[in-house]
Amino acid sequence: MTLTPPPFQPPSAEQVRVHLRACEPRPSININTVMMFVSLGALLIIWETVEPGWVSLSVTWMVIAGYLAWRAYATSQARSIQAGVVNVYELTLLRRSREALLGAWDLLPRLYRQPAEHAQVVSIMTNCLMRLRAYDPAVETCEYLLAHVPPQHPAGYLIRLQRLLGHLHLDRLADADDEIRSLRNASLGPYEAAVLTTAHLYQQIKTNHHDDAADLADEAIDRLHPLGIEAGYGYGLIATAFHFRGDADAAGRWWRRATMLIPGHAIAYDLPETVAMLGAPEGVHPPFARPSCPPPPRPPRRCDHG
Amino acid sequence: MADRPDPLTFNPTRFAMRIEQTQLVRHVIGWLFFGGWLALVVFDDKLGTWPVNLVFLAGLGWVVAMFHSARSARLVQQAASLVASNAPGDVAESALRAAGDRFTVHRAVRVLYYHHLAILRHRQRRFAESAAIAAALLAHPDIRLSATQRHHLLLMLTESLLQFNDLNGAHACLMQLHAEPLPLSERVQRLGMQLIYESRCGLDRHALSSLDGKLDMLDLMAPTAAAVCHQHLGWSAQRTGHADLAAWLHERARLLAPDLNAAAPVAVTAPFDRAVRPLEDPTPALDLDED
């Protein structure tokens, strides 16, 4: 009989809360410094108590070798943790959210002595949970981060924006409305302002204010382009607004723009309100976007033009 | 009185001198200490008190040098934080100027200072200076760079050389970057650089090969940098007769960066994907053990 593993389930908000509380960074003594003083103390005791000779010499060298071995072990541990953080970060970038979340979950207990890495891994977890549509636990991680980030930290706005998107997905529209009003008065950078515009568009679609959402179309490209390809979500929302307003031409135009950046099914998966647009023509790669060329040169061929 | 040179003006001779200065001071103090200790062990009391004085002097010199260096290291770290967090140019410059004037016995501090000076110059589009600093750091035989520093300097140097259309130099840097395992963020930047290089050299079929995979990687870049790469891919598509693909790539470039000016230099090495690392400390840790 073969056992099949149970299907992947993102953690619940309660599980996330318990895990974050259990893995919270706590002040601890610097073990490296302690080990150095212990070694020095041991050397002083040996020199004071043992008669000079081969015994004291060998014990001295053994203490020094022990200290060096400890340093090598501590360095390898630190490197392995750093490699773990880089690994989950790269998995997140590649949108392999399940693996990234599992990696981050397992890594978190090892980071109780590194608050910066700990916060980074929690923010990676937020991102993965949002992508996996586990919005309740994602909001939980945002609350945790906001409680631990210093008030003036530049990342604070970004975490609040992620929480805002979570609230919108969870239909907590009153909370979302309060957050949008509060963030409108904040001095946001272009990236954060673009996320806020997307959230505002999403709120208008959610609350059936399609006309208001469509009115934002004139300045949408200027406002949303700092998001890079993720601006496609905003364009998809504008297309949906035009669709519900009955302007099929404009809806098709905006949907084409949106799907030039992100495939239509991905937009509809992340924003189910845009599912009505799925039948419209998409701005996907032309069929000859995959030319049958030889593999890329590695290393590149030498060029003598310069 | 002669004017002191501005520490922010890069001078290769002064750079080499300052790197050697750290080494020299460490060697002098080390040899004084070792010489005094050896004299004490070998000659016992026969040489009077001067070996003891020598050891004491070396120890005192070491303490003073370390004390002075610790302050320099702190200033350089602060300046590096300002540069890495994209602080306004004049603020970062004044912090770097204050840090660069000071003496240190740690070569890692000097290297961190010059590395961040190169980053600042690169960001200010002063590519000649950033290339000179990066090349000097990479070529100095006594400097042991961390893998991250080395990759970053190579990427900056490649980009600067591409700005000057020095394709042979860019090729040599790309070769070095291909010879090393790179993390994802640097692989993306290298891909951007390679696409520009191939487009400039007319290696259009190479640029367009495995296009889907390349577009997935470009999606991870900052929008403006991704748009530049799309433009170059578009030109390659145009030259190979794929007019529709070229139009699609140019339209995507316009969506990614509507105000992109094809003539203006754009840094492909710009930081990317802020959403997943909002809390990362951008300053690299200063590892004094490297000395």
XYZ file of C-alpha atoms in Angstrom:
597
model
C 0.000 0.000 0.000
C 1.393 3.408 -0.890
C 0.661 6.391 1.259
C -0.092 9.564 -0.637
C 0.790 12.762 1.139
C -2.194 14.943 2.041
C -2.781 17.890 -0.330
C -1.010 21.103 0.613
C -3.022 23.357 2.863
C -1.761 26.799 3.849
C -1.699 27.311 7.610
C -4.661 28.890 9.349
C -4.448 32.320 10.977
C -4.378 30.658 14.397
C -1.509 28.358 13.382
C 0.424 31.351 12.030
C -0.177 33.313 15.221
C 1.046 30.426 17.401
C 4.066 29.801 15.178
C 5.091 33.463 15.124
C 4.729 33.717 18.875
C 6.804 30.584 19.402
C 9.560 31.766 17.073
C 9.718 35.384 18.194
C 13.271 36.776 18.365
C 14.423 37.125 21.936
C 17.409 38.880 23.428
C 20.226 36.456 23.973
C 23.850 36.630 24.960
C 26.449 36.620 22.230
C 27.724 33.057 22.363
C 30.843 33.949 20.372
C 31.927 36.464 23.012
C 31.106 34.023 25.825
C 33.167 31.305 24.172
C 36.094 33.700 23.725
C 36.058 34.643 27.416
C 35.653 31.009 28.458
C 38.683 30.071 26.358
C 40.730 32.951 27.762
C 39.694 32.006 31.304
C 40.645 28.394 30.682
C 44.061 29.486 29.390
C 44.695 31.697 32.440
C 43.720 28.876 34.807
C 45.995 26.440 32.986
C 48.942 28.846 33.079
C 48.387 29.552 36.781
C 47.850 25.995 37.955
C 49.789 23.656 35.679
C 53.571 23.562 35.788
C 55.154 24.753 32.516
C 55.916 21.718 30.422
C 54.484 19.588 27.685
C 51.184 19.099 29.557
C 50.419 22.802 29.846
C 51.581 23.366 26.270
C 49.334 20.627 24.877
C 46.330 21.742 26.928
C 46.878 25.340 25.768
C 46.895 24.248 22.146
C 43.826 22.085 22.736
C 41.900 25.056 24.153
C 42.934 27.235 21.204
C 41.986 24.479 18.725
C 38.653 24.016 20.517
C 37.896 27.724 20.276
C 38.802 27.803 16.572
C 36.630 24.726 15.941
C 33.742 26.459 17.699
C 34.228 29.577 15.527
C 34.226 27.440 12.383
C 31.026 25.699 13.513
C 29.301 29.000 14.385
C 30.302 30.487 11.019
C 28.991 27.466 9.129
C 25.701 27.673 11.059
C 25.356 31.384 10.247
C 26.102 30.693 6.582
C 23.540 27.896 6.440
C 20.874 30.201 7.898
C 21.801 32.931 5.414
C 21.623 30.411 2.556
C 18.183 29.338 3.804
C 16.928 32.933 3.757
C 18.301 33.478 0.249
C 16.695 30.207 -0.882
C 13.187 31.095 0.316
C 13.609 34.601 -1.077
C 14.500 33.236 -4.509
C 11.626 30.738 -4.418
C 9.283 33.635 -3.687
C 10.668 35.634 -6.587
C 10.086 32.628 -8.844
C 6.500 32.414 -7.536
C 7.021 28.930 -6.135
C 4.938 30.030 -3.189
C 4.233 26.654 -1.590
C 7.877 25.651 -1.418
C 8.834 29.138 -0.270
C 6.199 29.091 2.462
C 7.269 25.659 3.684
C 10.906 26.761 3.670
C 10.118 29.985 5.525
C 7.972 28.101 8.069
C 10.803 25.681 8.837
C 13.443 28.410 8.860
C 11.687 30.729 11.294
C 12.518 28.824 14.524
C 16.233 29.094 13.685
C 16.113 32.898 13.449
C 15.383 33.771 17.077
C 18.787 35.460 17.345
C 18.561 37.416 14.050
C 15.669 39.905 14.191
C 16.369 41.430 10.732
C 16.357 38.052 8.974
C 13.363 36.998 11.057
C 11.362 40.015 9.874
C 12.445 39.395 6.288
C 11.265 35.780 6.430
C 7.923 36.830 7.954
C 7.463 39.344 5.118
C 8.270 36.542 2.637
C 5.584 34.440 4.355
C 3.102 37.299 3.914
C 3.856 37.418 0.216
C 3.494 33.649 -0.206
C 0.242 33.514 1.768
C -1.205 36.327 -0.373
C -0.248 34.456 -3.541
C -1.832 31.270 -2.158
C -4.982 33.268 -1.421
C -4.681 32.528 2.310
C -5.617 36.083 3.219
C -6.533 35.548 6.872
C -3.065 34.260 7.850
C -1.481 36.884 5.570
C -3.259 39.639 7.503
C -2.057 37.952 10.683
C 1.585 38.167 9.555
C 1.077 41.835 8.590
C -0.309 42.570 12.058
C 2.697 40.826 13.573
C 5.148 42.816 11.446
C 3.411 46.123 12.131
C 3.629 45.417 15.854
C 7.380 44.866 15.583
C 8.495 47.386 12.959
C 9.612 50.755 14.337
C 6.977 53.458 13.616
C 9.124 55.401 11.170
C 10.455 52.370 9.296
C 10.004 52.866 5.520
C 8.654 49.310 5.222
C 5.678 50.202 7.428
C 3.612 51.613 4.548
C 4.243 48.566 2.385
C 3.087 46.228 5.160
C -0.019 48.354 5.699
C -0.717 48.187 1.968
C -0.401 44.403 2.015
C -2.796 44.263 4.949
C -5.167 46.552 3.034
C -5.196 44.172 0.053
C -5.817 41.293 2.462
C -8.786 43.154 3.963
C -10.236 43.763 0.499
C -9.919 40.093 -0.413
C -11.601 39.138 2.868
C -14.434 41.612 2.200
C -13.537 43.584 5.310
C -14.505 46.677 3.391
C -14.902 49.021 6.344
C -11.352 48.280 7.560
C -10.091 48.683 4.012
C -11.870 52.012 3.596
C -10.339 53.367 6.821
C -6.886 52.235 5.715
C -7.231 53.801 2.264
C -8.291 57.127 3.784
C -5.378 57.022 6.185
C -2.828 56.093 3.515
C -4.047 58.786 1.125
C -2.659 61.389 3.496
C 0.694 59.641 3.858
C 3.727 60.629 1.833
C 4.136 57.476 -0.226
C 6.819 56.672 -2.774
C 5.814 55.889 -6.372
C 5.720 52.126 -5.756
C 3.584 52.404 -2.635
C 1.307 54.967 -4.346
C 0.805 52.539 -7.235
C -0.163 49.730 -4.817
C -2.606 52.124 -3.154
C -4.137 52.986 -6.552
C -4.593 49.262 -7.277
C -6.233 48.774 -3.882
C -8.482 51.768 -4.521
C -9.525 50.335 -7.901
C -10.215 46.981 -6.292
C -12.334 48.610 -3.610
C -14.400 50.387 -6.273
C -14.973 47.147 -8.206
C -15.885 45.332 -4.986
C -18.402 48.024 -4.056
C -19.830 48.206 -7.623
C -18.564 51.753 -8.205
C -17.612 50.838 -11.749
C -17.970 54.370 -13.089
C -15.535 55.726 -10.496
C -13.047 52.974 -11.336
C -13.358 53.651 -15.064
C -12.782 57.365 -14.455
C -9.305 56.523 -13.184
C -8.398 55.067 -16.592
C -6.961 58.336 -17.980
C -4.104 58.422 -15.530
C -3.873 54.701 -14.795
C -0.726 54.000 -16.817
C 1.148 56.911 -15.254
C 0.059 55.910 -11.774
C 0.456 52.147 -12.031
C 3.598 51.635 -14.114
C 5.971 51.685 -11.087
C 4.520 48.244 -10.275
C 6.133 46.741 -13.371
C 4.218 43.731 -14.655
C 1.991 43.803 -11.579
C 0.374 46.917 -13.054
C -1.524 44.312 -15.108
C -3.819 43.731 -12.115
C -4.824 47.403 -12.103
C -5.411 47.397 -15.871
C -7.500 44.220 -15.476
C -9.644 45.957 -12.861
C -10.156 48.948 -15.172
C -11.145 46.563 -17.974
C -13.687 44.970 -15.635
C -15.063 48.395 -14.723
C -15.575 49.237 -18.413
C -17.106 45.801 -18.976
C -19.747 46.346 -16.312
C -20.362 49.850 -17.615
C -21.137 48.330 -21.011
C -18.151 49.834 -22.884
C -16.880 46.697 -24.607
C -14.273 48.499 -26.741
C -12.546 50.149 -23.795
C -12.834 46.940 -21.766
C -11.155 44.970 -24.543
C -8.417 47.586 -24.915
C -7.592 47.580 -21.193
C -7.798 43.792 -20.935
C -5.339 43.514 -23.800
C -2.957 45.836 -21.940
C -3.412 43.869 -18.723
C -2.762 40.534 -20.385
C 0.327 41.827 -22.158
C 1.850 41.948 -18.677
C 0.159 39.035 -16.868
C -1.760 36.095 -18.383
C -5.530 36.520 -18.101
C -6.072 33.347 -16.076
C -3.500 34.529 -13.502
C -5.307 37.873 -13.120
C -8.650 36.095 -12.765
C -7.184 33.686 -10.188
C -5.843 36.502 -8.014
C -8.805 38.857 -8.588
C -11.912 36.709 -9.135
C -13.947 39.857 -9.900
C -12.175 40.057 -13.274
C -13.324 36.603 -14.347
C -15.966 38.202 -16.604
C -13.129 39.369 -18.869
C -11.717 35.902 -19.505
C -13.399 35.476 -22.890
C -11.990 38.732 -24.280
C -8.964 38.671 -26.620
C -5.689 38.786 -24.732
C -2.451 40.556 -25.499
C -0.449 37.352 -25.169
C 2.792 36.646 -27.001
C 2.370 36.249 -30.709
C 2.730 32.601 -31.770
C 6.207 33.269 -33.152
C 7.447 34.450 -29.773
C 9.297 31.177 -29.408
C 11.684 31.197 -32.379
C 13.568 27.968 -32.892
C 16.981 29.472 -32.326
C 20.051 27.690 -30.997
C 20.432 27.762 -27.199
C 21.786 30.993 -25.759
C 25.586 31.243 -25.920
C 27.291 30.657 -22.594
C 29.692 32.356 -22.430
C 28.699 34.905 -25.079
C 30.552 34.878 -28.358
C 33.413 37.283 -28.609
C 32.525 40.479 -30.393
C 35.149 42.606 -32.087
C 32.968 45.599 -32.860
C 34.228 47.661 -29.935
C 49.013 75.622 2.145
C 48.229 73.163 -0.607
C 44.591 72.106 -0.897
C 43.842 68.581 0.288
C 42.479 66.369 -2.492
C 38.780 65.612 -2.291
C 38.487 61.989 -1.106
C 35.505 61.536 -3.412
C 37.583 62.261 -6.507
C 38.912 58.876 -7.502
C 42.629 58.742 -8.171
C 44.102 55.283 -8.908
C 47.513 56.145 -7.387
C 45.954 57.442 -4.205
C 43.671 54.409 -4.098
C 46.623 52.000 -4.298
C 48.521 54.044 -1.702
C 45.632 54.007 0.761
C 45.103 50.287 0.379
C 48.821 49.672 0.966
C 48.827 52.076 3.912
C 46.462 49.813 5.888
C 48.668 46.829 5.182
C 51.848 48.733 6.081
C 50.580 49.909 9.464
C 49.440 46.408 10.377
C 52.784 44.953 9.331
C 54.840 47.551 11.243
C 52.864 47.039 14.449
C 52.923 43.261 14.013
C 56.686 43.129 13.417
C 57.412 45.450 16.347
C 55.377 43.211 18.613
C 56.861 40.001 17.252
C 60.431 41.403 17.343
C 60.085 42.525 20.950
C 58.565 39.228 22.013
C 61.268 37.246 20.186
C 63.991 39.342 21.815
C 62.425 38.711 25.212
C 62.264 34.960 24.652
C 65.689 34.517 23.043
C 67.841 36.952 24.988
C 65.938 36.983 28.286
C 67.402 39.877 30.396
C 70.573 40.370 28.363
C 69.204 43.268 26.274
C 67.836 45.335 29.160
C 64.324 46.758 29.075
C 64.037 47.735 25.411
C 62.297 44.508 24.231
C 59.616 45.043 26.891
C 59.275 48.666 25.794
C 58.999 47.525 22.188
C 56.193 45.089 23.003
C 54.461 47.751 25.084
C 54.846 50.329 22.303
C 53.467 47.919 19.701
C 50.526 47.056 21.963
C 49.808 50.728 22.573
C 50.062 51.474 18.848
C 47.660 48.627 18.128
C 45.112 49.869 20.672
C 45.278 53.442 19.295
C 45.004 52.207 15.692
C 42.070 49.949 16.533
C 40.297 52.727 18.420
C 40.706 55.095 15.474
C 39.719 52.398 13.002
C 36.568 51.495 14.908
C 35.299 55.051 14.474
C 36.239 55.005 10.781
C 34.409 51.690 10.363
C 31.293 53.144 11.968
C 31.380 56.194 9.690
C 31.871 54.050 6.585
C 28.998 51.782 7.657
C 26.755 54.817 8.115
C 27.738 56.201 4.715
C 27.188 52.768 3.127
C 23.706 52.600 4.686
C 22.870 56.004 3.234
C 24.096 54.996 -0.227
C 22.311 51.645 -0.108
C 19.044 53.181 1.071
C 19.061 55.569 -1.896
C 19.559 58.714 0.182
C 19.846 62.007 -1.755
C 23.185 62.316 -3.553
C 24.551 65.241 -1.530
C 23.732 63.596 1.821
C 25.412 60.353 0.785
C 28.370 62.280 -0.652
C 29.010 64.254 2.514
C 28.788 61.074 4.602
C 31.246 59.327 2.285
C 33.571 62.353 2.316
C 33.657 62.338 6.130
C 34.345 58.607 6.156
C 36.915 58.605 3.357
C 39.203 61.135 5.010
C 39.873 58.953 8.016
C 42.631 56.469 8.657
C 41.894 52.789 9.216
C 43.927 49.631 9.626
C 41.105 47.510 8.226
C 41.291 46.905 4.509
C 37.675 45.690 4.534
C 36.602 49.184 5.652
C 38.541 50.783 2.793
C 37.034 48.311 0.328
C 33.524 48.995 1.628
C 34.142 52.730 1.249
C 35.320 52.457 -2.361
C 32.576 49.956 -3.201
C 29.894 52.382 -2.050
C 31.606 55.289 -3.759
C 31.345 53.248 -6.974
C 27.640 52.556 -6.289
C 26.994 56.257 -5.705
C 28.798 57.302 -8.887
C 26.950 54.619 -10.841
C 23.639 55.877 -9.544
C 24.639 59.430 -10.479
C 25.300 58.161 -14.025
C 29.005 59.035 -13.660
C 29.884 55.780 -15.357
C 33.530 56.635 -16.065
C 34.272 57.039 -12.363
C 32.225 54.034 -11.285
C 33.991 51.898 -13.902
C 37.414 53.139 -12.775
C 36.708 52.339 -9.116
C 35.184 48.946 -9.897
C 38.086 48.005 -12.175
C 40.648 49.123 -9.573
C 38.970 47.103 -6.810
C 38.649 44.026 -8.996
C 42.213 44.212 -10.268
C 44.062 44.949 -7.007
C 46.059 41.832 -6.117
C 45.923 42.384 -2.340
C 42.180 42.909 -2.078
C 40.058 39.892 -1.192
C 36.485 40.728 -2.151
C 33.478 38.804 -0.932
C 31.542 36.978 -3.654
C 28.678 39.480 -3.377
C 31.002 42.473 -3.700
C 32.771 40.912 -6.649
C 29.529 40.140 -8.485
C 28.174 43.582 -7.814
C 31.338 45.322 -9.009
C 31.459 43.155 -12.133
C 27.830 43.989 -12.930
C 28.456 47.709 -12.475
C 31.610 47.546 -14.580
C 29.794 45.658 -17.361
C 27.026 48.205 -17.411
C 29.448 51.139 -17.439
C 31.393 49.581 -20.303
C 28.157 49.058 -22.235
C 27.369 52.730 -21.736
C 30.690 53.560 -23.450
C 30.022 50.914 -26.110
C 33.180 49.087 -25.041
C 31.828 45.727 -26.175
C 35.099 43.835 -25.779
C 35.407 44.979 -22.168
C 31.762 44.117 -21.522
C 32.327 40.697 -23.075
C 35.259 40.021 -20.738
C 33.137 40.971 -17.702
C 30.223 38.817 -18.885
C 32.638 35.902 -19.287
C 33.716 36.334 -15.666
C 30.100 36.571 -14.512
C 29.239 33.399 -16.410
C 32.130 31.585 -14.775
C 30.669 32.066 -11.279
C 27.501 30.761 -9.653
C 25.266 33.793 -9.115
C 22.185 34.256 -6.973
C 18.914 34.872 -8.796
C 18.922 38.669 -8.504
C 22.365 38.862 -10.092
C 21.484 36.316 -12.762
C 18.607 38.564 -13.773
C 20.911 41.581 -13.983
C 23.461 39.610 -15.961
C 20.731 38.543 -18.388
C 19.756 42.189 -18.884
C 23.364 43.111 -19.588
C 23.831 40.190 -21.939
C 20.706 41.099 -23.922
C 21.979 44.652 -24.405
C 25.406 43.322 -25.380
C 23.949 40.862 -27.900
C 21.646 43.477 -29.355
C 24.550 45.950 -29.750
C 26.743 43.276 -31.355
C 23.988 42.223 -33.741
C 23.724 38.737 -32.206
C 19.968 38.994 -32.661
C 19.166 35.309 -32.981
C 20.990 34.620 -29.721
C 19.136 37.439 -28.030
C 15.785 36.037 -29.162
C 16.467 32.405 -28.305
C 14.495 30.933 -25.361
C 12.508 34.148 -25.325
C 9.794 32.930 -22.968
C 12.278 32.033 -20.248
C 14.075 35.347 -20.709
C 10.819 37.297 -20.473
C 10.000 35.471 -17.228
C 13.360 36.567 -15.837
C 12.935 40.152 -17.084
C 9.616 40.302 -15.233
C 11.635 40.213 -12.010
C 13.519 43.403 -12.909
C 12.700 46.971 -11.945
C 10.205 48.304 -14.538
C 12.565 50.752 -16.251
C 15.373 48.223 -16.534
C 12.940 45.616 -17.865
C 11.663 48.150 -20.400
C 15.222 48.818 -21.648
C 15.746 45.086 -22.165
C 12.396 44.798 -23.974
C 13.451 47.625 -26.273
C 16.694 45.885 -27.147
C 14.836 42.616 -27.744
C 12.385 44.562 -29.917
C 15.213 45.953 -32.042
C 16.641 42.442 -32.395
C 13.224 41.151 -33.473
C 12.939 44.005 -35.972
C 16.312 43.207 -37.513
C 15.475 39.514 -37.832
C 12.205 40.311 -39.636
C 9.787 39.526 -36.784
C 7.853 42.765 -37.099
C 4.867 41.631 -35.023
C 7.062 40.394 -32.220
C 9.015 43.656 -32.337
C 5.800 45.684 -32.081
C 4.649 43.539 -29.152
C 7.947 43.932 -27.317
C 8.015 47.709 -27.879
C 4.445 48.035 -26.670
C 5.290 46.036 -23.552
C 8.318 48.294 -23.000
C 6.053 51.355 -23.235
C 3.650 49.830 -20.693
C 6.502 49.082 -18.297
C 8.053 52.555 -18.589
C 5.888 55.083 -20.455
C 8.470 57.849 -20.077
C 11.444 55.772 -21.195
C 13.905 57.769 -23.236
C 15.820 55.441 -25.515
C 18.852 57.760 -25.577
C 19.188 58.199 -21.813
C 21.380 55.730 -19.930
C 19.398 53.475 -17.633
C 20.883 51.381 -14.866
C 19.922 47.739 -15.376
C 21.512 47.096 -11.989
C 18.676 48.983 -10.269
C 17.226 47.246 -7.219
C 14.151 45.174 -7.946
C 11.158 43.501 -6.417
C 10.626 45.536 -3.292
C 7.456 43.712 -2.361
C 9.116 40.657 -0.896
C 11.993 42.284 0.933
C 10.689 45.402 2.582
C 12.615 44.801 5.782
C 15.946 43.836 4.397
C 18.842 45.905 5.607
C 20.492 47.038 2.407
C 23.906 47.519 3.977
C 26.269 44.608 3.574
C 27.745 43.434 6.836
C 31.280 44.551 7.450
C 33.432 41.490 7.926
C 36.658 42.623 9.545
C 37.825 39.007 9.735
C 38.613 39.283 6.039
C 41.711 41.262 6.873
